[in-house]
Short mmCIF file of C-alpha atoms in Angstrom, two decimals:
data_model
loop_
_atom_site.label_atom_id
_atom_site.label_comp_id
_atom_site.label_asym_id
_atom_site.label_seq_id
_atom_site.Cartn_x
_atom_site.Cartn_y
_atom_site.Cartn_z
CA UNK S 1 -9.80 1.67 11.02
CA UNK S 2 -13.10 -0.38 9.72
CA UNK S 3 -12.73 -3.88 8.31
CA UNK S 4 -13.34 -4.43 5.12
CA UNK S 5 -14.47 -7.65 3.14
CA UNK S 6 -13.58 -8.53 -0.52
CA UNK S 7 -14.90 -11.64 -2.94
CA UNK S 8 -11.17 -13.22 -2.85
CA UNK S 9 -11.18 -13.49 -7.05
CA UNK S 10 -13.01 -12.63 -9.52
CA UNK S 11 -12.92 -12.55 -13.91
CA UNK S 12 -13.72 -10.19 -16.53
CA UNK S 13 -13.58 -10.52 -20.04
CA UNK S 14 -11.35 -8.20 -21.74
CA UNK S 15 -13.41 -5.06 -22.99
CA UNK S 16 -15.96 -5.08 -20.13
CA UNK S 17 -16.80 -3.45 -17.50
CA UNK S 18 -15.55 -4.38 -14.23
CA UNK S 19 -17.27 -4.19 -11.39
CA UNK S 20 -15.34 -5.00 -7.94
CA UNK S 21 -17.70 -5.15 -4.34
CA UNK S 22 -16.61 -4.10 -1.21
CA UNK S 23 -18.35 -4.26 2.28
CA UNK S 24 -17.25 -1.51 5.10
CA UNK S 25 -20.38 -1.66 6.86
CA UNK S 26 -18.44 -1.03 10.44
CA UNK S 27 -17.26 2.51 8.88
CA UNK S 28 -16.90 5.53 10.48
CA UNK S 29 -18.13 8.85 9.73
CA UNK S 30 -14.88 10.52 9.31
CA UNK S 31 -13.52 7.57 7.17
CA UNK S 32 -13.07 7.71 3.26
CA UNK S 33 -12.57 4.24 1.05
CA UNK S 34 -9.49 4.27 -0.77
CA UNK S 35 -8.68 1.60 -3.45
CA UNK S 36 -5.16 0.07 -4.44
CA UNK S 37 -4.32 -2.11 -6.86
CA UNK S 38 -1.34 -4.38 -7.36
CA UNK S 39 0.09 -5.79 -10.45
CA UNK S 40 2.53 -8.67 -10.46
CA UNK S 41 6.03 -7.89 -8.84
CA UNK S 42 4.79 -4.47 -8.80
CA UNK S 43 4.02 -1.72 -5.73
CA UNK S 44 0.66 -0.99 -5.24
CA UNK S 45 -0.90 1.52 -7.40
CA UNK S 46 -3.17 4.25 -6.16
CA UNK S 47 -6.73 4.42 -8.40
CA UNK S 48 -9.30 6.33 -6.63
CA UNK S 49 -10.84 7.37 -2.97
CA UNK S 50 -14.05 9.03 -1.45
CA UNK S 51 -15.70 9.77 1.08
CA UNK S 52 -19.94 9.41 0.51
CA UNK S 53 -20.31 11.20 -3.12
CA UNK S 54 -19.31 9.16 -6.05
CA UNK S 55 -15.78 9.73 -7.79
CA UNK S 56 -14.34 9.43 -10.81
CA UNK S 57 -11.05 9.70 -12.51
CA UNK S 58 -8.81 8.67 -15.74
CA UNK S 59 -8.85 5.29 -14.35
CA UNK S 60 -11.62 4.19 -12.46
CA UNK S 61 -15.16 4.75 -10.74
CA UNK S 62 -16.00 5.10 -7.16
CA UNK S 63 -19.34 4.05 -6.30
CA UNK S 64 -20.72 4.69 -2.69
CA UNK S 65 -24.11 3.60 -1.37
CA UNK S 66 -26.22 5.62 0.09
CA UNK S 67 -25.29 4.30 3.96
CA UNK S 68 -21.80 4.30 3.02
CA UNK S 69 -21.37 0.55 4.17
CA UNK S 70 -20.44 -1.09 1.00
CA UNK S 71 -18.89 0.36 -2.59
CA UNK S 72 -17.99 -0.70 -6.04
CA UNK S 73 -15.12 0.47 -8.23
CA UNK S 74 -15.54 0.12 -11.28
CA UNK S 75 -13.29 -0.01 -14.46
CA UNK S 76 -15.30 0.59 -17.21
CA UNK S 77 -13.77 -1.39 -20.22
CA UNK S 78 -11.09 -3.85 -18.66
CA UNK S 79 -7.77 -4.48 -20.24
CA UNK S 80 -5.33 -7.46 -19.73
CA UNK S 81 -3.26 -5.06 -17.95
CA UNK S 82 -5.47 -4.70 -15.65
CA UNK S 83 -5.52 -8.20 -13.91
CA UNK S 84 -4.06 -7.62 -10.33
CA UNK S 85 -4.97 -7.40 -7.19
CA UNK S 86 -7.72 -4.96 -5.96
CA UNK S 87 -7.18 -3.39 -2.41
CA UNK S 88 -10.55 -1.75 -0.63
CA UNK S 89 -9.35 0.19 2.52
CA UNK S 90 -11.36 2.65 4.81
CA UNK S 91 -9.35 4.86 6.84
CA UNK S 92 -8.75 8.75 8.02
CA UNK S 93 -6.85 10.34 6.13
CA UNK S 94 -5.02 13.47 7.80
CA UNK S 95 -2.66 14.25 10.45
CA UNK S 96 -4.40 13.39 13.54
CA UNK S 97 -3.28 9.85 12.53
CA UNK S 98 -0.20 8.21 11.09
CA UNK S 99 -2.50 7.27 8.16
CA UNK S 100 -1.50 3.82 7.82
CA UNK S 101 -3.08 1.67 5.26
CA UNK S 102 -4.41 -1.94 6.48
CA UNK S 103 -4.56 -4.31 3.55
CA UNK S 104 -6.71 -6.91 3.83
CA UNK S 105 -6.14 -10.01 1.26
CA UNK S 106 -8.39 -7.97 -1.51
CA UNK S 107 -9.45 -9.10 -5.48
CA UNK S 108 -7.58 -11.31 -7.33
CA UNK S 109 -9.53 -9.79 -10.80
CA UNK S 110 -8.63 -11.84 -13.93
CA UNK S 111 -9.19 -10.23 -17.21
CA UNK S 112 -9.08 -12.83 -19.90
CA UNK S 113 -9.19 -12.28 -23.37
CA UNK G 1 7.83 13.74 -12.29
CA UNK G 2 9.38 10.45 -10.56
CA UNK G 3 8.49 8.56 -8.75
CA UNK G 4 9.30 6.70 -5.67
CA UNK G 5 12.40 4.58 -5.91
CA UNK G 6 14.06 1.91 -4.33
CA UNK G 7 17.24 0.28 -4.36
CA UNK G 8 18.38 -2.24 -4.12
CA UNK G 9 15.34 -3.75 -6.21
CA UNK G 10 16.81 -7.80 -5.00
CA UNK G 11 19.15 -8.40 -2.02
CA UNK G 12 20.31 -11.74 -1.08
CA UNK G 13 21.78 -12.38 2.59
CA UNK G 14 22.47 -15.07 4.79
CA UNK G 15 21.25 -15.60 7.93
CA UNK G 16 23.03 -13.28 10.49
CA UNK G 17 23.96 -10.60 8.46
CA UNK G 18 23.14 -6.74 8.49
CA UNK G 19 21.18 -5.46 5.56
CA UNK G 20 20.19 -1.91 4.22
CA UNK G 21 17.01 -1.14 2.35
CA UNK G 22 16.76 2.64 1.11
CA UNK G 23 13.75 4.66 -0.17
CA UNK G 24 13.83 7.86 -2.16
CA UNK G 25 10.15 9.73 -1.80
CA UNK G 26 8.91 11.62 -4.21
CA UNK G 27 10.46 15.29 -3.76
CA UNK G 28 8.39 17.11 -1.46
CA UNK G 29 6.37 14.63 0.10
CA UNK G 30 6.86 14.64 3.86
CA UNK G 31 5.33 11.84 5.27
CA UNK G 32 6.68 8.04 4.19
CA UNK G 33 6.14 4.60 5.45
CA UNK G 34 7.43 1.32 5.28
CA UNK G 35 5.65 -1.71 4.43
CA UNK G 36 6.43 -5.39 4.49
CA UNK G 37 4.60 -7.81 1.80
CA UNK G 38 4.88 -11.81 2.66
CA UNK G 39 4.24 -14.08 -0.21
CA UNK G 40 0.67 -14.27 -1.48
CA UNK G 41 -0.51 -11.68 1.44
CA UNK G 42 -0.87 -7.96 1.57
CA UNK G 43 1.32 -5.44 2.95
CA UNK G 44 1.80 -4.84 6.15
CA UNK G 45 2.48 -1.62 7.99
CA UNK G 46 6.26 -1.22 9.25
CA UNK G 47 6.82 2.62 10.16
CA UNK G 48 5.69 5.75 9.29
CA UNK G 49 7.96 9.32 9.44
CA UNK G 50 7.02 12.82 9.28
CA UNK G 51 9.66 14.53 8.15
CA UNK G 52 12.65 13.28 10.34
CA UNK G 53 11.06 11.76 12.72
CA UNK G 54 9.41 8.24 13.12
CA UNK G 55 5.56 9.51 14.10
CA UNK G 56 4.99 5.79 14.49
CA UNK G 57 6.70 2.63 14.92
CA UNK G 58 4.56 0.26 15.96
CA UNK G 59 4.56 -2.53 13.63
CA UNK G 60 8.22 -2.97 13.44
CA UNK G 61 8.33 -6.28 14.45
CA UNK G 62 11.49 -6.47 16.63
CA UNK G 63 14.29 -4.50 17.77
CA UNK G 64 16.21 -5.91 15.07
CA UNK G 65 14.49 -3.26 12.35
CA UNK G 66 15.27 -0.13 12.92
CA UNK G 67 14.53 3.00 9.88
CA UNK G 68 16.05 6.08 9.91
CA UNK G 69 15.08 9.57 7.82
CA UNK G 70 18.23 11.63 9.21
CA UNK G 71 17.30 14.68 6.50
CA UNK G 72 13.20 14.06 6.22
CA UNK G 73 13.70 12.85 2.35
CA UNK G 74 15.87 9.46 2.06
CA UNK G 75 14.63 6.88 4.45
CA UNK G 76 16.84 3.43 5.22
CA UNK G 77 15.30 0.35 7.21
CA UNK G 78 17.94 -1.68 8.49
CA UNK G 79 17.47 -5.41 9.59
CA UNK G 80 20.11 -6.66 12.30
CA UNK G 81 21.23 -9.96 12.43
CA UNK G 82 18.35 -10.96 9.86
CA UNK G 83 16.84 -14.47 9.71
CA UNK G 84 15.13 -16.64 7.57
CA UNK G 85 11.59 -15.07 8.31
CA UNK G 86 12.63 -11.56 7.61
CA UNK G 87 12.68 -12.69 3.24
CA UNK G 88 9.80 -10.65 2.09
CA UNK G 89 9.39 -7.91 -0.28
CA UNK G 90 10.23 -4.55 1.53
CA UNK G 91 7.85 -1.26 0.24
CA UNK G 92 8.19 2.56 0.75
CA UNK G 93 5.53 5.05 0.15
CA UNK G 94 5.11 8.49 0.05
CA UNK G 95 2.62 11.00 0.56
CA UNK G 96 1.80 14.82 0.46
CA UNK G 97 0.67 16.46 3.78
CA UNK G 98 -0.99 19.85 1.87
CA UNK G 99 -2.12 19.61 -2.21
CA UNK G 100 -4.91 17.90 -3.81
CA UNK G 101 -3.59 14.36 -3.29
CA UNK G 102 -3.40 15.05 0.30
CA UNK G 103 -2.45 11.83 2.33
CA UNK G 104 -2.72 9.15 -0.62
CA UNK G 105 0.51 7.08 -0.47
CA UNK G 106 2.49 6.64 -3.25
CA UNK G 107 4.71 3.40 -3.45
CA UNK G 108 7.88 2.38 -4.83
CA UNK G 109 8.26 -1.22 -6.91
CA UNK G 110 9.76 -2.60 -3.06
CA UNK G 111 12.91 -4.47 -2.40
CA UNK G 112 12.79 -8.18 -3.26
CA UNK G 113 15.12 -9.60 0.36
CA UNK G 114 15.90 -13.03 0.43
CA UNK G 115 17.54 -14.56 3.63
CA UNK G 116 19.64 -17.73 3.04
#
């Protein structure tokens, strides 16, 4: 699976938009970025994957560049609740793989009032 | 619907002693794995099963862990003679293999183990 490489923290203020970078510029064809986060004392929480089209659900945006070797998530009016820690991970999803996910050390995001 | 759960959520050992972790997937997902998070690092991959069988087992670390999934839904990882470098927090996960949410892993709150 292609490395990936986060900024280690990073802060918001409470209301705005978040906007966390990621660099996967080793990735694959056949791999999609998935993003975790992880609150305090908590499991990490799936938000959002894709492959080269940008995604978006109830709780976050997926933003791909064009040569799929960096993408942002975004969070588009931040809340205390969510400071944790962001997780960017490229991999294969699907059964010709035991679909392991390789964290890296990820986002530290601080949302402060 | 629930979600993954794990028991115990804390376990406290001493050093030599046998523990049991279990992990209840979400019903009807056939594929789970087993993480282990060290403080202030991200998890790290364990073991992964697909339905009873362990499809991949290559980061336990010793022959001390050993995980079992006897009826392809409750999973157990059990730690042998544990030692002081085994405290960690202990995750399971879950995922689909057919659906929408194909292959995204869904994980439990982990098991807190503390070795004395």
């Amino acid at each position: 699976d292609a490395k990936t490489t986060q900024p280690p923290s990073m802060d918001c203020a409470e209301g705005r938009a978040a906007n966390l970078p990621c660099n996967h510029s080793t990735i694959s064809g056949n791999e999609y970025v998935y993003w975790y986060r992880q609150i305090h004392s908590q499991g990490p929480q799936y938000i959002i994957h894709g492959l080269k089209n940008n995604e978006t659900n109830e709780m976050a945006s997926l933003i791909i560049t064009e040569d799929r070797k960096s993408s942002t998530l975004i969070l588009p009016h931040a809340t205390l609740r969510d400071t944790a820690v962001y997780y960017c991970i490229v991999r294969v999803p699907g059964s010709s793989n035991t679909g392991k996910l390789i964290f890296g050390q990820g986002t530290t995001l601080q949302v402060k009032p | 619907g629930a979600g993954v759960s794990q028991t115990p959520s804390n376990k406290v050992t001493e050093k030599g002693k046998y523990v049991e972790l279990r992990c209840d997937p979400i019903s009807g997902h056939t594929a789970l794995y087993w993480y282990r998070q060290s403080l202030g690092q991200g998890p790290e991959f364990l073991i992964y099963f697909q339905g009873t069988g362990a499809a991949d087992d290559s980061g336990l670390p010793n022959d001390r862990f050993f995980a079992v999934r006897p009826e392809g839904s409750v999973s157990t990882l059990k730690i042998q003679r544990t030692e002081r470098g085994d405290s960690a927090v202990y995750l399971c996960a879950s995922s689909p293999t057919s659906g929408g949410a194909i292959y995204t892993q869904y994980f439990g709150p982990g098991t807190r183990l503390t070795v004395l």
